[in-house]
Amino acid sequence: MTDLFAGGGGTSTGAALASVDVRVAVNHWAPSLATHAANHPTTAHENIDISQADPARFQRTDILWASPSCTHHTRAQGKRRETRQHGEFDIDRAWDWPTIMAAEPDKARATMFDVVRFAEALHHRYVIVENVPEVMDWMFYPQWLQMMGMLGYQHRVQILDAAKVATSGRAVAQHRVRFFATFWRDDQQAPDLITETESLRPADEILDADPGRLISERTRPLAQASMERIEATLDRYPDAQRMIVSYYGASKVGRPSSCPIGTLTTHDRHAVLTRTPRGVAYRMLRNAEAARGMGFRDTYQWCGSTKDVTKQIGNAVATNVARDLCAGIVQVAA
């Protein structure tokens, strides 16, 4: 398998659990690639901007997994991001990649075209693309799918919540809803659909026992907005010992730790509340806990600063989803 936009290794870790040999990992950010190399030492690593890479110089593998940039496909506070004027291109003619890439002025969104470039050059038997569901609102999404079809691929799109994916192993204790497009060549068998489970793991399974400092003993008071969320959460769940407050989205109330944690991001966005005999304790979620929420084991080695690691975890693909999607391919491709 080739892992494009490999990040810290969530995809490759999940693929390895499905007995897939990850031959190549490509990423442009050194801390992520260092983490990947530390945990997947037999994989060839390429530190390069994929949009500038020539696919022909890479070895051909059976599976291509790509996680193009999702940042500029997401919505901020429920609002669609504003975009600049798009260009045009004719997919019925010989593809001129400089013209196609230039048609999308947002270079982050244009990374979706890199999937087509690699598939065109290397003819992978299977291709899996991960992104946020809003990628389907992208102006060039219909053309993107059509281009893959013109290369001889059939496809299936599933919107999957990592907390509910447990086909060949356990799910993670995190709600993480993502877009997954699976492509297979016309001469290959389609993998089975992923069926989601309703049996969810609690966030308690990933949290350390340490409750943190009592709110009443903090030398620096929490911000008023934070206190309002905390009070609303305590009022909503009077019988819960531990709760998680999330600092994003429209909701102003947290959730009990008996539920999966909300989506992990590239910044500190979750705090843990604990009722103790002496009062309510409060602390931010730790990187080790967030990594467990992605399905990483405690023995996983992380490189870079604390903020670098938070970013790598938040950018990762949940390992269980990569495991089950890859396992589905292994079952039909063997």
Coordinates of C-alpha atoms in Angstrom, one line a residue:
M1 CA 0.0 0.0 0.0
T2 CA 1.0 3.6 -0.6
D3 CA -0.1 6.1 2.1
L4 CA -0.4 9.6 0.7
F5 CA -0.7 12.5 3.1
A6 CA 0.4 9.9 5.6
G7 CA 0.5 12.1 8.7
G8 CA 1.5 10.4 12.0
G9 CA 0.5 7.0 10.8
G10 CA -3.2 6.3 11.7
T11 CA -3.9 4.9 8.3
S12 CA -0.7 2.8 8.1
T13 CA -1.3 1.5 11.7
G14 CA -4.8 0.4 10.8
A15 CA -3.6 -1.1 7.5
A16 CA -1.0 -3.1 9.3
L17 CA -3.7 -4.6 11.6
A18 CA -5.4 -5.8 8.4
S19 CA -2.1 -7.5 7.3
V20 CA -1.5 -4.9 4.6
D21 CA 2.2 -4.1 3.9
V22 CA 2.7 -0.4 3.7
R23 CA 5.5 0.1 1.3
V24 CA 5.5 3.9 0.9
A25 CA 4.5 6.8 3.0
V26 CA 4.5 10.4 1.7
N27 CA 4.0 13.6 3.7
H28 CA 5.4 17.2 3.5
W29 CA 5.6 17.9 7.3
A30 CA 8.8 16.6 8.9
P31 CA 7.4 15.9 12.5
S32 CA 4.6 13.7 11.1
L33 CA 7.0 11.8 8.8
A34 CA 9.4 11.3 11.7
T35 CA 6.6 9.8 13.8
H36 CA 5.6 7.6 11.0
A37 CA 9.2 6.4 10.4
A38 CA 9.6 5.6 14.1
N39 CA 6.6 3.3 14.2
H40 CA 6.8 1.9 10.6
P41 CA 10.6 1.5 10.1
T42 CA 10.3 -0.9 7.1
T43 CA 8.2 1.6 5.1
A44 CA 10.0 3.9 2.6
H45 CA 9.4 7.5 3.6
E46 CA 9.2 10.5 1.3
N47 CA 9.3 14.1 2.7
I48 CA 7.8 16.0 -0.2
D49 CA 4.9 18.2 -1.2
I50 CA 2.7 15.7 -3.0
S51 CA 1.4 18.4 -5.4
Q52 CA 4.9 18.8 -6.7
A53 CA 5.7 15.0 -6.9
D54 CA 5.9 13.0 -10.1
P55 CA 3.9 9.8 -9.4
A56 CA 5.9 7.9 -12.0
R57 CA 8.9 7.9 -9.7
F58 CA 7.1 5.9 -7.0
Q59 CA 6.7 2.2 -7.0
R60 CA 3.4 0.8 -7.9
T61 CA 1.4 -0.8 -5.1
D62 CA -2.0 -2.7 -5.0
I63 CA -3.7 -0.1 -2.8
L64 CA -3.4 3.7 -2.7
W65 CA -4.8 5.4 0.4
A66 CA -5.0 9.2 0.2
S67 CA -6.1 11.7 2.8
P68 CA -6.0 15.0 1.0
S69 CA -6.2 18.3 2.9
C70 CA -9.7 18.7 4.5
T71 CA -9.1 22.1 6.1
H72 CA -10.8 24.2 3.3
H73 CA -13.6 21.8 2.8
T74 CA -14.9 22.1 6.4
R75 CA -17.4 24.6 7.6
A76 CA -16.6 27.2 10.3
Q77 CA -19.4 27.5 12.8
G78 CA -21.9 26.0 10.4
K79 CA -21.0 28.4 7.5
R80 CA -19.6 27.5 4.2
R81 CA -16.1 28.9 3.6
E82 CA -15.9 31.6 1.0
T83 CA -14.0 30.6 -2.2
R84 CA -12.3 32.5 -5.0
Q85 CA -13.4 32.3 -8.6
H86 CA -12.7 28.8 -10.0
G87 CA -11.3 28.1 -13.5
E88 CA -12.5 25.5 -15.9
F89 CA -11.1 22.5 -17.7
D90 CA -12.3 19.9 -20.2
I91 CA -12.0 16.3 -18.8
D92 CA -13.0 14.9 -22.2
R93 CA -9.6 15.9 -23.7
A94 CA -6.1 14.8 -22.9
W95 CA -5.6 15.9 -19.3
D96 CA -3.3 18.8 -18.9
W97 CA -2.4 18.7 -15.2
P98 CA -1.1 22.2 -14.8
T99 CA -4.4 23.5 -16.3
I100 CA -6.5 21.2 -14.1
M101 CA -4.6 22.1 -10.9
A102 CA -4.8 25.8 -11.7
A103 CA -8.6 25.6 -12.1
E104 CA -8.8 25.2 -8.3
P105 CA -7.2 28.3 -6.8
D106 CA -7.3 26.9 -3.3
K107 CA -4.2 24.7 -3.2
A108 CA -5.4 22.7 -0.2
R109 CA -8.6 21.6 -2.1
A110 CA -6.6 21.0 -5.3
T111 CA -4.8 18.1 -3.5
M112 CA -7.9 16.0 -4.3
F113 CA -6.6 16.0 -7.9
D114 CA -3.4 14.4 -6.7
V115 CA -5.3 11.2 -6.1
V116 CA -6.3 11.1 -9.8
R117 CA -2.7 11.9 -10.9
F118 CA -1.3 8.9 -8.9
A119 CA -4.1 6.5 -10.0
E120 CA -3.5 7.5 -13.6
A121 CA 0.2 6.9 -13.4
L122 CA 0.3 3.8 -11.3
H123 CA -3.0 2.0 -11.9
H124 CA -3.5 0.8 -8.4
R125 CA -6.0 -2.0 -8.0
Y126 CA -7.8 -0.2 -5.2
V127 CA -7.9 3.4 -4.1
I128 CA -9.3 4.7 -0.8
V129 CA -9.8 8.4 -0.2
E130 CA -10.6 9.9 3.2
N131 CA -11.8 13.4 3.8
V132 CA -14.6 15.4 5.6
P133 CA -18.2 14.9 4.3
E134 CA -18.3 18.5 3.1
V135 CA -15.9 17.4 0.3
M136 CA -19.0 16.4 -1.6
D137 CA -20.0 20.1 -1.8
W138 CA -16.7 20.9 -3.6
M139 CA -17.3 22.5 -7.0
F140 CA -15.2 19.9 -8.8
Y141 CA -16.4 16.8 -6.9
P142 CA -18.5 15.5 -9.8
Q143 CA -15.6 15.9 -12.3
W144 CA -13.3 14.3 -9.8
L145 CA -15.5 11.2 -9.6
Q146 CA -15.9 11.2 -13.4
M147 CA -12.1 11.3 -13.9
M148 CA -11.7 8.3 -11.7
G149 CA -14.4 6.5 -13.7
M150 CA -12.6 7.4 -16.9
L151 CA -9.5 5.6 -15.5
G152 CA -11.5 2.4 -15.2
Y153 CA -12.6 2.6 -11.6
Q154 CA -15.9 1.9 -10.0
H155 CA -16.6 3.5 -6.6
R156 CA -18.6 3.5 -3.5
V157 CA -18.9 6.4 -0.9
Q158 CA -19.6 5.9 2.7
I159 CA -19.9 8.4 5.5
L160 CA -18.6 6.5 8.6
D161 CA -18.4 7.4 12.3
A162 CA -15.2 5.9 13.8
A163 CA -17.1 5.2 17.0
K164 CA -19.3 2.7 15.1
V165 CA -16.8 0.9 12.9
A166 CA -16.0 -2.5 14.4
T167 CA -16.2 -5.1 11.6
S168 CA -12.9 -6.8 12.3
G169 CA -12.1 -5.5 15.7
R170 CA -13.0 -2.9 18.3
A171 CA -14.2 0.6 17.4
V172 CA -12.6 3.7 19.0
A173 CA -14.1 5.7 21.8
Q174 CA -14.5 8.8 19.6
H175 CA -17.2 10.1 17.4
R176 CA -15.4 11.0 14.1
V177 CA -17.6 11.3 11.0
R178 CA -15.6 11.2 7.8
F179 CA -16.1 10.6 4.0
F180 CA -14.5 7.5 2.6
A181 CA -14.5 6.8 -1.1
T182 CA -13.4 3.3 -2.2
F183 CA -12.5 2.8 -5.8
W184 CA -11.7 -0.5 -7.5
R185 CA -10.7 -1.2 -11.1
D186 CA -13.2 -2.8 -13.4
D187 CA -11.2 -6.1 -13.3
Q188 CA -11.3 -6.2 -9.4
Q189 CA -14.0 -7.4 -7.0
A190 CA -15.8 -4.7 -4.9
P191 CA -15.1 -5.0 -1.2
D192 CA -18.1 -5.4 1.2
L193 CA -19.8 -2.4 2.7
I194 CA -18.9 -1.4 6.2
T195 CA -21.8 -1.9 8.5
E196 CA -21.8 0.4 11.6
T197 CA -22.5 -0.9 15.1
E198 CA -24.6 0.8 17.7
S199 CA -22.5 -0.7 20.6
L200 CA -20.3 2.3 21.6
R201 CA -17.2 2.5 23.7
P202 CA -17.2 5.0 26.6
A203 CA -14.6 7.8 26.8
D204 CA -13.8 6.4 30.2
E205 CA -11.7 3.7 28.5
I206 CA -9.2 6.3 27.2
L207 CA -9.1 8.7 30.2
D208 CA -6.4 8.6 32.8
A209 CA -7.5 8.3 36.4
D210 CA -6.0 11.7 37.5
P211 CA -8.9 14.2 37.9
G212 CA -6.7 17.2 37.7
R213 CA -6.9 20.3 39.9
L214 CA -10.0 21.5 41.7
I215 CA -11.6 24.4 40.0
S216 CA -11.9 26.2 43.4
E217 CA -8.1 25.9 43.9
R218 CA -7.0 27.3 40.6
T219 CA -4.7 30.3 40.9
R220 CA -6.0 31.6 37.6
P221 CA -9.7 31.5 37.2
L222 CA -11.2 29.9 34.1
A223 CA -12.8 32.2 31.6
Q224 CA -16.5 33.1 32.0
A225 CA -17.5 31.2 28.8
S226 CA -15.7 28.1 30.1
M227 CA -17.4 28.3 33.5
E228 CA -20.8 28.6 31.8
R229 CA -20.2 25.4 29.8
I230 CA -19.0 23.7 32.9
E231 CA -22.0 24.7 35.0
A232 CA -24.4 23.8 32.1
T233 CA -22.7 20.3 31.9
L234 CA -22.9 19.7 35.6
D235 CA -26.5 20.7 35.7
R236 CA -27.4 18.5 32.7
Y237 CA -25.7 15.4 34.2
P238 CA -26.1 15.5 38.0
D239 CA -25.4 11.8 38.4
A240 CA -22.2 11.6 36.2
Q241 CA -18.9 11.5 38.0
R242 CA -16.8 12.4 34.9
M243 CA -17.8 14.5 31.9
I244 CA -16.1 16.0 28.9
V245 CA -16.6 19.6 27.8
S246 CA -15.7 20.4 24.2
Y247 CA -14.7 23.9 23.1
Y248 CA -16.0 23.9 19.5
G249 CA -19.3 23.8 17.7
A250 CA -22.6 25.2 18.6
S251 CA -23.3 23.1 21.7
K252 CA -22.7 24.7 25.1
V253 CA -23.1 21.6 27.1
G254 CA -20.6 18.7 27.5
R255 CA -21.3 15.0 27.7
P256 CA -20.8 12.2 30.3
S257 CA -17.7 10.1 29.9
S258 CA -19.9 7.0 29.5
C259 CA -20.3 8.2 25.9
P260 CA -17.6 8.4 23.2
I261 CA -15.6 11.6 23.2
G262 CA -16.4 14.2 20.4
T263 CA -14.2 14.6 17.4
L264 CA -10.5 15.2 18.2
T265 CA -9.0 18.2 16.4
T266 CA -5.5 19.6 15.9
H267 CA -5.9 21.9 18.9
D268 CA -6.8 21.4 22.6
R269 CA -10.6 21.4 22.4
H270 CA -11.6 18.9 25.2
A271 CA -11.6 19.2 29.0
V272 CA -12.3 16.6 31.6
L273 CA -14.6 17.4 34.5
T274 CA -14.6 15.1 37.6
R275 CA -16.8 15.3 40.7
T276 CA -14.7 14.5 43.7
P277 CA -15.5 14.5 47.5
R278 CA -13.7 17.9 47.7
G279 CA -15.3 19.5 44.7
V280 CA -15.2 19.5 40.9
A281 CA -11.8 19.0 39.2
Y282 CA -10.9 20.2 35.8
R283 CA -8.1 19.6 33.3
M284 CA -7.5 19.5 29.6
L285 CA -7.4 16.2 27.7
R286 CA -3.9 14.9 27.3
N287 CA -2.2 13.8 24.1
A288 CA -1.9 10.2 25.4
E289 CA -5.6 10.1 25.9
A290 CA -6.3 11.7 22.5
A291 CA -4.1 9.1 20.9
R292 CA -6.0 6.3 22.5
G293 CA -9.2 7.9 21.1
M294 CA -7.7 7.5 17.7
G295 CA -6.9 3.8 18.4
F296 CA -3.1 4.2 18.9
R297 CA -1.5 2.1 21.6
D298 CA 0.4 3.7 24.5
T299 CA 3.6 2.3 23.1
Y300 CA 3.3 4.4 19.9
Q301 CA 6.2 6.8 19.6
W302 CA 5.5 10.5 18.8
C303 CA 8.0 13.0 17.5
G304 CA 8.0 16.7 17.7
S305 CA 6.7 19.2 20.3
T306 CA 3.6 18.8 22.4
K307 CA 1.7 21.0 19.9
D308 CA 3.1 19.0 17.0
V309 CA 1.8 15.8 18.6
T310 CA -1.6 17.3 19.2
K311 CA -1.7 18.3 15.5
Q312 CA -0.6 14.9 14.3
I313 CA -3.3 13.1 16.4
G314 CA -6.0 15.5 15.3
N315 CA -5.1 15.0 11.6
A316 CA -4.9 11.3 11.9
V317 CA -7.3 8.7 10.4
A318 CA -8.9 6.6 13.2
T319 CA -6.9 3.3 13.0
N320 CA -10.0 1.1 13.3
V321 CA -11.6 2.6 10.1
A322 CA -8.4 2.1 8.1
R323 CA -8.2 -1.4 9.5
D324 CA -11.7 -2.4 8.4
L325 CA -11.6 -0.7 5.0
C326 CA -8.2 -2.4 4.2
A327 CA -9.5 -5.7 5.6
G328 CA -12.4 -5.6 3.2
I329 CA -10.0 -5.2 0.3
V330 CA -7.7 -8.1 1.6
Q331 CA -10.7 -10.4 1.7
V332 CA -11.7 -9.9 -1.9
A333 CA -8.2 -9.3 -3.4
A334 CA -6.5 -12.4 -2.0

